[in-house]
PDB file of C-alpha atoms in Angstrom:
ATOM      1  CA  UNK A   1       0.000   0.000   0.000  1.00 49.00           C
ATOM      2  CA  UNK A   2       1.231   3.272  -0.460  1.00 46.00           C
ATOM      3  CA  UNK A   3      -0.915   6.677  -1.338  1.00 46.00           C
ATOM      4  CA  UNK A   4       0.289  10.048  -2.110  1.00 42.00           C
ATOM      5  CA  UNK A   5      -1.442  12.477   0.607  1.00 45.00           C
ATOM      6  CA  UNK A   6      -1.868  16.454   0.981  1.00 49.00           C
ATOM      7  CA  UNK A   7       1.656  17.198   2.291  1.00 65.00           C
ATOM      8  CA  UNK A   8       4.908  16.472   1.623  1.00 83.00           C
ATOM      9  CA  UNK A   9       4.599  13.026   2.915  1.00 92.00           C
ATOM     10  CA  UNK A  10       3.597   9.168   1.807  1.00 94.00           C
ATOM     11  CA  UNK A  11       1.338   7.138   3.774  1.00 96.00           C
ATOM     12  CA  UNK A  12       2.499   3.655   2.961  1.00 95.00           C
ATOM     13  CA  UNK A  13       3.004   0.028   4.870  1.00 95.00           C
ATOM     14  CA  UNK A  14       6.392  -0.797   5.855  1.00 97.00           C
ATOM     15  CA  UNK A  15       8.790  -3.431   4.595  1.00 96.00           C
ATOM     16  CA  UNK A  16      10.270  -6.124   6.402  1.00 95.00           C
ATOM     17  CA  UNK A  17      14.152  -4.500   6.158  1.00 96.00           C
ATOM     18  CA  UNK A  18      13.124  -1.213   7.687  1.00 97.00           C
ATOM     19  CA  UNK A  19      13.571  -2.564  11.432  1.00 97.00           C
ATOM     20  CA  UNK A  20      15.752   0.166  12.040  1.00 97.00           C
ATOM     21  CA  UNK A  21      13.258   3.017  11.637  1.00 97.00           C
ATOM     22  CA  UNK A  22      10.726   0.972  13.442  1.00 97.00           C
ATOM     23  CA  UNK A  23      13.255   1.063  15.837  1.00 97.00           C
ATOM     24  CA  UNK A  24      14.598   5.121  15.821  1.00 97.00           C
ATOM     25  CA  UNK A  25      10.638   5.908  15.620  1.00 97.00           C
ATOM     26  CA  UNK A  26       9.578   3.789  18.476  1.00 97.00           C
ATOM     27  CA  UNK A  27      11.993   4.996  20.704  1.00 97.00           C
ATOM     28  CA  UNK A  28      11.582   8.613  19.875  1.00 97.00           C
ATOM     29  CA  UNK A  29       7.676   7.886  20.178  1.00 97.00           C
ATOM     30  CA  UNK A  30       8.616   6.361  23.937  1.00 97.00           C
ATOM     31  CA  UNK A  31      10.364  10.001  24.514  1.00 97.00           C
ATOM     32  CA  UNK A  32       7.105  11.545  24.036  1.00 95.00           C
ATOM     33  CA  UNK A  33       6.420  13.554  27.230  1.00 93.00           C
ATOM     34  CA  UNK A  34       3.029  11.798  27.254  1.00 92.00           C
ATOM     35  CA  UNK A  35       4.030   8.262  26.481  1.00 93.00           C
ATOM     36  CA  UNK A  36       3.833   7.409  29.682  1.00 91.00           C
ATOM     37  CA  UNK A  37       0.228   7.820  29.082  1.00 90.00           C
ATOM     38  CA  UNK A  38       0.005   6.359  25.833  1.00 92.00           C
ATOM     39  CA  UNK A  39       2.332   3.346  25.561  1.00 92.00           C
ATOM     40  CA  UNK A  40       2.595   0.705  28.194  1.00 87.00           C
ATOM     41  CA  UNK A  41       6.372   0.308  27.573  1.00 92.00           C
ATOM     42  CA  UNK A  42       8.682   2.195  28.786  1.00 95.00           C
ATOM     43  CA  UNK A  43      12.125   3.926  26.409  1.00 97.00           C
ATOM     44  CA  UNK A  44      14.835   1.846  28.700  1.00 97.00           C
ATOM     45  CA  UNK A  45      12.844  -1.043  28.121  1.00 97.00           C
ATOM     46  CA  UNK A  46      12.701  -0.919  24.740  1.00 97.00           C
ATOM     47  CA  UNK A  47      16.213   0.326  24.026  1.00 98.00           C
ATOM     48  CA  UNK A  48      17.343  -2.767  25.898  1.00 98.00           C
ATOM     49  CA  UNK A  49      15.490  -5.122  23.394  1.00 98.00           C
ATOM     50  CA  UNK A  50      17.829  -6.357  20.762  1.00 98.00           C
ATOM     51  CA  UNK A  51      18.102  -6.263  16.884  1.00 97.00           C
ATOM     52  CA  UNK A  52      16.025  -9.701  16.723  1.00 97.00           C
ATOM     53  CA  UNK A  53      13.231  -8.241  18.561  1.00 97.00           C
ATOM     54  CA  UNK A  54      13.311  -5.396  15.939  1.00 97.00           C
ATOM     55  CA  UNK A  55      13.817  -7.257  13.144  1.00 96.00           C
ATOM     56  CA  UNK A  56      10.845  -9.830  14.004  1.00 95.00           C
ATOM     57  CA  UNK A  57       8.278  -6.987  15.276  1.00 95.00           C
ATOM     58  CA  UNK A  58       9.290  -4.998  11.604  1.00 95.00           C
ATOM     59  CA  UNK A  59       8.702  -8.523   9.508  1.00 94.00           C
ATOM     60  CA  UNK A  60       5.312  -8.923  11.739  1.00 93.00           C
ATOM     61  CA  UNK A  61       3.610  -5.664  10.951  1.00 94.00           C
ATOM     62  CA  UNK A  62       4.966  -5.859   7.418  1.00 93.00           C
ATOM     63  CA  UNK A  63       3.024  -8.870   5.794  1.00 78.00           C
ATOM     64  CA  UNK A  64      -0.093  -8.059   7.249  1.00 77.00           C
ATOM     65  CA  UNK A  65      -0.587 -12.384   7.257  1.00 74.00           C
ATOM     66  CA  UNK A  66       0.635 -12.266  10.643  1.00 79.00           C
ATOM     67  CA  UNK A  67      -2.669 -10.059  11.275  1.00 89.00           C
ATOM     68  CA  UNK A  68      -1.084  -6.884  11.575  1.00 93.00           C
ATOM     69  CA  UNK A  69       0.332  -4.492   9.540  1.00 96.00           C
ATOM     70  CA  UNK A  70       2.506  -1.150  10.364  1.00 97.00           C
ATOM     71  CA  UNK A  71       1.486   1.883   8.234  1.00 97.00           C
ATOM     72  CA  UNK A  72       3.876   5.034   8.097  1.00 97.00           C
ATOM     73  CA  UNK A  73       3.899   8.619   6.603  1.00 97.00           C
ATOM     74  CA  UNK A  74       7.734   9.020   5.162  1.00 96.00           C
ATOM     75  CA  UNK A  75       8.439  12.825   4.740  1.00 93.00           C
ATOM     76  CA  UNK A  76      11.071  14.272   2.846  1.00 87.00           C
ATOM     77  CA  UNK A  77      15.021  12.107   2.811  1.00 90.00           C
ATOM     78  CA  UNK A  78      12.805   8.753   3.539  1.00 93.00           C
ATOM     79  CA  UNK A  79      12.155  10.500   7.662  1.00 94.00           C
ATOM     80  CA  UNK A  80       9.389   8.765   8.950  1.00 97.00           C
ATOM     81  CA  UNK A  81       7.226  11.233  10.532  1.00 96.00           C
ATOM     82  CA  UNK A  82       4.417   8.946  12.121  1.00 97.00           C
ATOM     83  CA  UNK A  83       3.075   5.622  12.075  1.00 98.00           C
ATOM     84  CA  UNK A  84       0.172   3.450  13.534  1.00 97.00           C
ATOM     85  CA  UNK A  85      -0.238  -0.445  13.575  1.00 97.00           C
ATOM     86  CA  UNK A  86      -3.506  -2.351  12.891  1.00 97.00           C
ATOM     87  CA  UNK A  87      -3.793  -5.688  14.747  1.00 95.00           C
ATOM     88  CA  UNK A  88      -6.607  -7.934  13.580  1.00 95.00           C
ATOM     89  CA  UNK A  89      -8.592  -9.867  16.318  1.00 95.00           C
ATOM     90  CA  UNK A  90     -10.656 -12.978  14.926  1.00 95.00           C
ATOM     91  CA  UNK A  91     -14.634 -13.623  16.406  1.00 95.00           C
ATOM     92  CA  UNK A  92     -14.244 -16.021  18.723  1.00 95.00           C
ATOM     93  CA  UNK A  93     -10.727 -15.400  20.498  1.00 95.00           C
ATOM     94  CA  UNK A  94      -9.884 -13.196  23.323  1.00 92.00           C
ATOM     95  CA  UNK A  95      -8.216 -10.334  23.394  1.00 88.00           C
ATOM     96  CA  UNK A  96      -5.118  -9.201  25.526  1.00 81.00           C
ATOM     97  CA  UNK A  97      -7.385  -7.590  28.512  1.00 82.00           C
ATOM     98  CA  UNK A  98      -9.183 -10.647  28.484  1.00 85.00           C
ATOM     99  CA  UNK A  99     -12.603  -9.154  26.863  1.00 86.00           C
ATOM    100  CA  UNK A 100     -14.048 -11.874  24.083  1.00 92.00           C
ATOM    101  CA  UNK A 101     -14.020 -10.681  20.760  1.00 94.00           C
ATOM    102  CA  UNK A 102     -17.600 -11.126  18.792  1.00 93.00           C
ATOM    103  CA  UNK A 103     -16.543 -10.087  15.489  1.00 94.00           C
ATOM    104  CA  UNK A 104     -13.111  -9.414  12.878  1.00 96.00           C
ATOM    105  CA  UNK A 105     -12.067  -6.289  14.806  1.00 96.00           C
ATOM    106  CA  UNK A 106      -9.304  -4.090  14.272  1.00 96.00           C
ATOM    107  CA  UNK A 107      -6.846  -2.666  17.027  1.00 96.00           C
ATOM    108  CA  UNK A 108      -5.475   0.369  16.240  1.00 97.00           C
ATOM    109  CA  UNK A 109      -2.230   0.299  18.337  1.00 96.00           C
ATOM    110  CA  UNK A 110       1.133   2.700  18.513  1.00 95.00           C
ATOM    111  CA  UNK A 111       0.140   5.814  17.434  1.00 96.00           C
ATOM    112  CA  UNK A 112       2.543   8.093  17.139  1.00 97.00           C
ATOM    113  CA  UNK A 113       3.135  11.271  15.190  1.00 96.00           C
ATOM    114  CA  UNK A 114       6.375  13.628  15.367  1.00 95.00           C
ATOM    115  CA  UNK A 115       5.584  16.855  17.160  1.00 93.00           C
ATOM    116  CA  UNK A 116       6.705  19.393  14.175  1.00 91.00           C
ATOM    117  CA  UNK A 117       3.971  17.221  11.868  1.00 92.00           C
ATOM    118  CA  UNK A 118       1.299  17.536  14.666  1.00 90.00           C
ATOM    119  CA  UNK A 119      -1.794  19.465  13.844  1.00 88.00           C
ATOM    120  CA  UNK A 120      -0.444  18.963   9.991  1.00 89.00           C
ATOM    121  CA  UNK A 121      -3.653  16.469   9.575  1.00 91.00           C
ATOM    122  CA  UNK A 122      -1.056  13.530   8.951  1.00 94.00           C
ATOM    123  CA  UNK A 123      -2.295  11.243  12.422  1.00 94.00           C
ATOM    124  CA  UNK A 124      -6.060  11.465  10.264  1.00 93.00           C
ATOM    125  CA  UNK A 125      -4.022  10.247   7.406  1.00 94.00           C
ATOM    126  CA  UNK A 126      -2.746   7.851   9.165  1.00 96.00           C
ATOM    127  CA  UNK A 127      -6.046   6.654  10.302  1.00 96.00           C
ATOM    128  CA  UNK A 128      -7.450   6.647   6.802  1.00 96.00           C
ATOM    129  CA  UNK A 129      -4.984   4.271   5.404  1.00 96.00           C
ATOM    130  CA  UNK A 130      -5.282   2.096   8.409  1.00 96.00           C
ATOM    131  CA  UNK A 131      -8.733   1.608   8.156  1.00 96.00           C
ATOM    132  CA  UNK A 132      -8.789   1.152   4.290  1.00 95.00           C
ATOM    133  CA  UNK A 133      -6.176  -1.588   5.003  1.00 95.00           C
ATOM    134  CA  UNK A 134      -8.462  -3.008   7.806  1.00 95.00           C
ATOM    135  CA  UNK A 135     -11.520  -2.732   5.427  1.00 95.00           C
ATOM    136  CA  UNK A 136     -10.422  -4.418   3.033  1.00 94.00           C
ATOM    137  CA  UNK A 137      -9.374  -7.584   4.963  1.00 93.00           C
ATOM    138  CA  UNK A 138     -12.416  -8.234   6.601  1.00 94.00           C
ATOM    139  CA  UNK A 139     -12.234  -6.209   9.864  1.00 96.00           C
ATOM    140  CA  UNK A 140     -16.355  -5.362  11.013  1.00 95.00           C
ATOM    141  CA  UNK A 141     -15.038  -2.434  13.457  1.00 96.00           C
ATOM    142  CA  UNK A 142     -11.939  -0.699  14.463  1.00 97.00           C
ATOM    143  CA  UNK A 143     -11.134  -0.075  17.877  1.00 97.00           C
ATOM    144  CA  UNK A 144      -7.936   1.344  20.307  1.00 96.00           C
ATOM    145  CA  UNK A 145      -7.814   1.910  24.054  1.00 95.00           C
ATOM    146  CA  UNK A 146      -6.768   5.398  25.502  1.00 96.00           C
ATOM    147  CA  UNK A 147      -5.917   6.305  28.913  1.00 94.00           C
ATOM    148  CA  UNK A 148      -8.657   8.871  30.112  1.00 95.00           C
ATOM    149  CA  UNK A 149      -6.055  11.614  30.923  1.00 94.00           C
ATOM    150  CA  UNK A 150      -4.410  11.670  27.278  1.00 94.00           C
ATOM    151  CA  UNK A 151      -6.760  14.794  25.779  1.00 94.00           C
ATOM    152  CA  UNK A 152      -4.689  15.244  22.903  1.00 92.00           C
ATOM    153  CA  UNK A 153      -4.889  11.414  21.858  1.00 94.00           C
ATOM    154  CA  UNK A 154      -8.842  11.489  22.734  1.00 95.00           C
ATOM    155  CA  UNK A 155      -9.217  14.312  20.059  1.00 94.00           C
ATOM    156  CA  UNK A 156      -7.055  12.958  17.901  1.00 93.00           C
ATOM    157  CA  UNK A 157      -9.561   9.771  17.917  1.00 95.00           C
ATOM    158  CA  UNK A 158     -12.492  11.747  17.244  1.00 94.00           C
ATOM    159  CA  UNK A 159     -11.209  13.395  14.210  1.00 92.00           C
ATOM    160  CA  UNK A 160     -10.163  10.256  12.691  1.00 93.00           C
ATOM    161  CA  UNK A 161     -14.125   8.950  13.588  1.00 95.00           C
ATOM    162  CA  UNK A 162     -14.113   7.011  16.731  1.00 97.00           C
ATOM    163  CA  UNK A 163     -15.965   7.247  19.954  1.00 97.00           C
ATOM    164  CA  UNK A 164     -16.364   5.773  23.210  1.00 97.00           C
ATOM    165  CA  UNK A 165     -17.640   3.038  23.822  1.00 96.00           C
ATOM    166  CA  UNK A 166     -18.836   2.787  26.993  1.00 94.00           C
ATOM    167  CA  UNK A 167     -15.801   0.319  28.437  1.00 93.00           C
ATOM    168  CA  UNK A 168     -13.411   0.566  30.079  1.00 92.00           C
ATOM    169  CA  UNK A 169     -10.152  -1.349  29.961  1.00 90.00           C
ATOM    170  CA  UNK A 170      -8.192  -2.278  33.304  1.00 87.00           C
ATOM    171  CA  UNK A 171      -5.154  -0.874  32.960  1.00 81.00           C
ATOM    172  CA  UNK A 172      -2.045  -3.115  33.984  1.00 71.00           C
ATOM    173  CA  UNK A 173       1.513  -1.033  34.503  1.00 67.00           C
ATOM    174  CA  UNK A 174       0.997   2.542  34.140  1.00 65.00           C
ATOM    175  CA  UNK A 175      -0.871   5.062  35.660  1.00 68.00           C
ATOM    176  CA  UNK A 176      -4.391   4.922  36.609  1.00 74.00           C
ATOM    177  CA  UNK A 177      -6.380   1.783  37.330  1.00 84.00           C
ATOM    178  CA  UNK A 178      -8.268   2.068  33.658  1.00 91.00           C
ATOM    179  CA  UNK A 179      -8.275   2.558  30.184  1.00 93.00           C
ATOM    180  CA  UNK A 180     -11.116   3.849  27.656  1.00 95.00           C
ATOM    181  CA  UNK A 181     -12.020   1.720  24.002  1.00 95.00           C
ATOM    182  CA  UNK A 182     -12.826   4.010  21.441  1.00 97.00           C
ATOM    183  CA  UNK A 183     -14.616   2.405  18.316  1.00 97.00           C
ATOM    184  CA  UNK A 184     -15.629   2.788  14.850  1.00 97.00           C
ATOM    185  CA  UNK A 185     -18.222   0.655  13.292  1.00 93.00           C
ATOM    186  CA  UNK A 186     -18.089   0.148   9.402  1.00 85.00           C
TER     187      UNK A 186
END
């Protein structure tokens, strides 16, 4: 996948051999002064992971057969400037909080956009080629889990087209006892 957007960017799915900007991005995302909010791993963590780990999450979210797929928006020089992931969870199974999963559902996991490109309309991008990807493999709704005190994430949400829910998520390892789902329905 890759589409030419408003911008001086490309919203596209990442290859395989790019572990090493999953990598730089990830960490720089975990340097956010809200990821403690919005990630439930912290930057020593995942600096301490080694090239395997990078190498197998890049191959993962590349395919999209492993049932997810890693979109980015690559600026100017090949910089990646954001990315999300889409993780598909099948009817029947349950998902990582423990919740059972009634239909194809995406998760839309890992949000991150650089700060300069913030406000730029390149996280609704984002979205928009994550859900076309989840669309058109089946997915019935999208959801993605927010802590309640991460405003800027929550409005970010809405503009792409999701809402609350209603549920909440218990929150293991960060702060807060909960999180929020926020959904979209096709």
């Amino acid at each position: 996948m890759s589409a030419s957007v408003p911008g001086d960017y490309v919203i596209r799915s990442i290859r395989a051999d790019e572990w090493r900007a999953v990598k730089e991005l990830r960490l720089r995302a975990l340097r956010d002064p809200l990821a403690h909010l919005a990630f439930l791993e912290t930057y020593e963590d995942a600096a301490a992971r080694p090239d395997s780990f990078w190498r197998e999450r890049a191959a993962g979210g590349a395919d999209g057969a492993s049932g997810a797929q890693q979109i980015v928006a690559e600026g100017p020089g090949g910089l990646w400037l954001g990315t999300l992931t889409v993780l598909v969870e099948e009817a029947g199974s349950t998902d990582w909080a423990g919740f059972p999963v009634e239909r194809r559902q995406g998760h839309v996991v890992g949000v991150f956009v650089r700060t300069e490109w913030r406000g730029s309309g390149l996280t609704k991008a984002l979205f928009d080629a994550g859900l076309d990807w989840a669309w058109a493999h089946g997915v019935e709704r999208m959801r993605l889990i927010v802590h309640p005190d991460n405003g800027r994430a929550q409005a970010a949400y809405r503009k792409a087209g999701f809402a609350p829910s209603g549920r909440t998520v218990p929150l293991v390892g960060g702060p807060g006892d909960h999180e929020l789902e926020y959904v979209l329905e096709r």
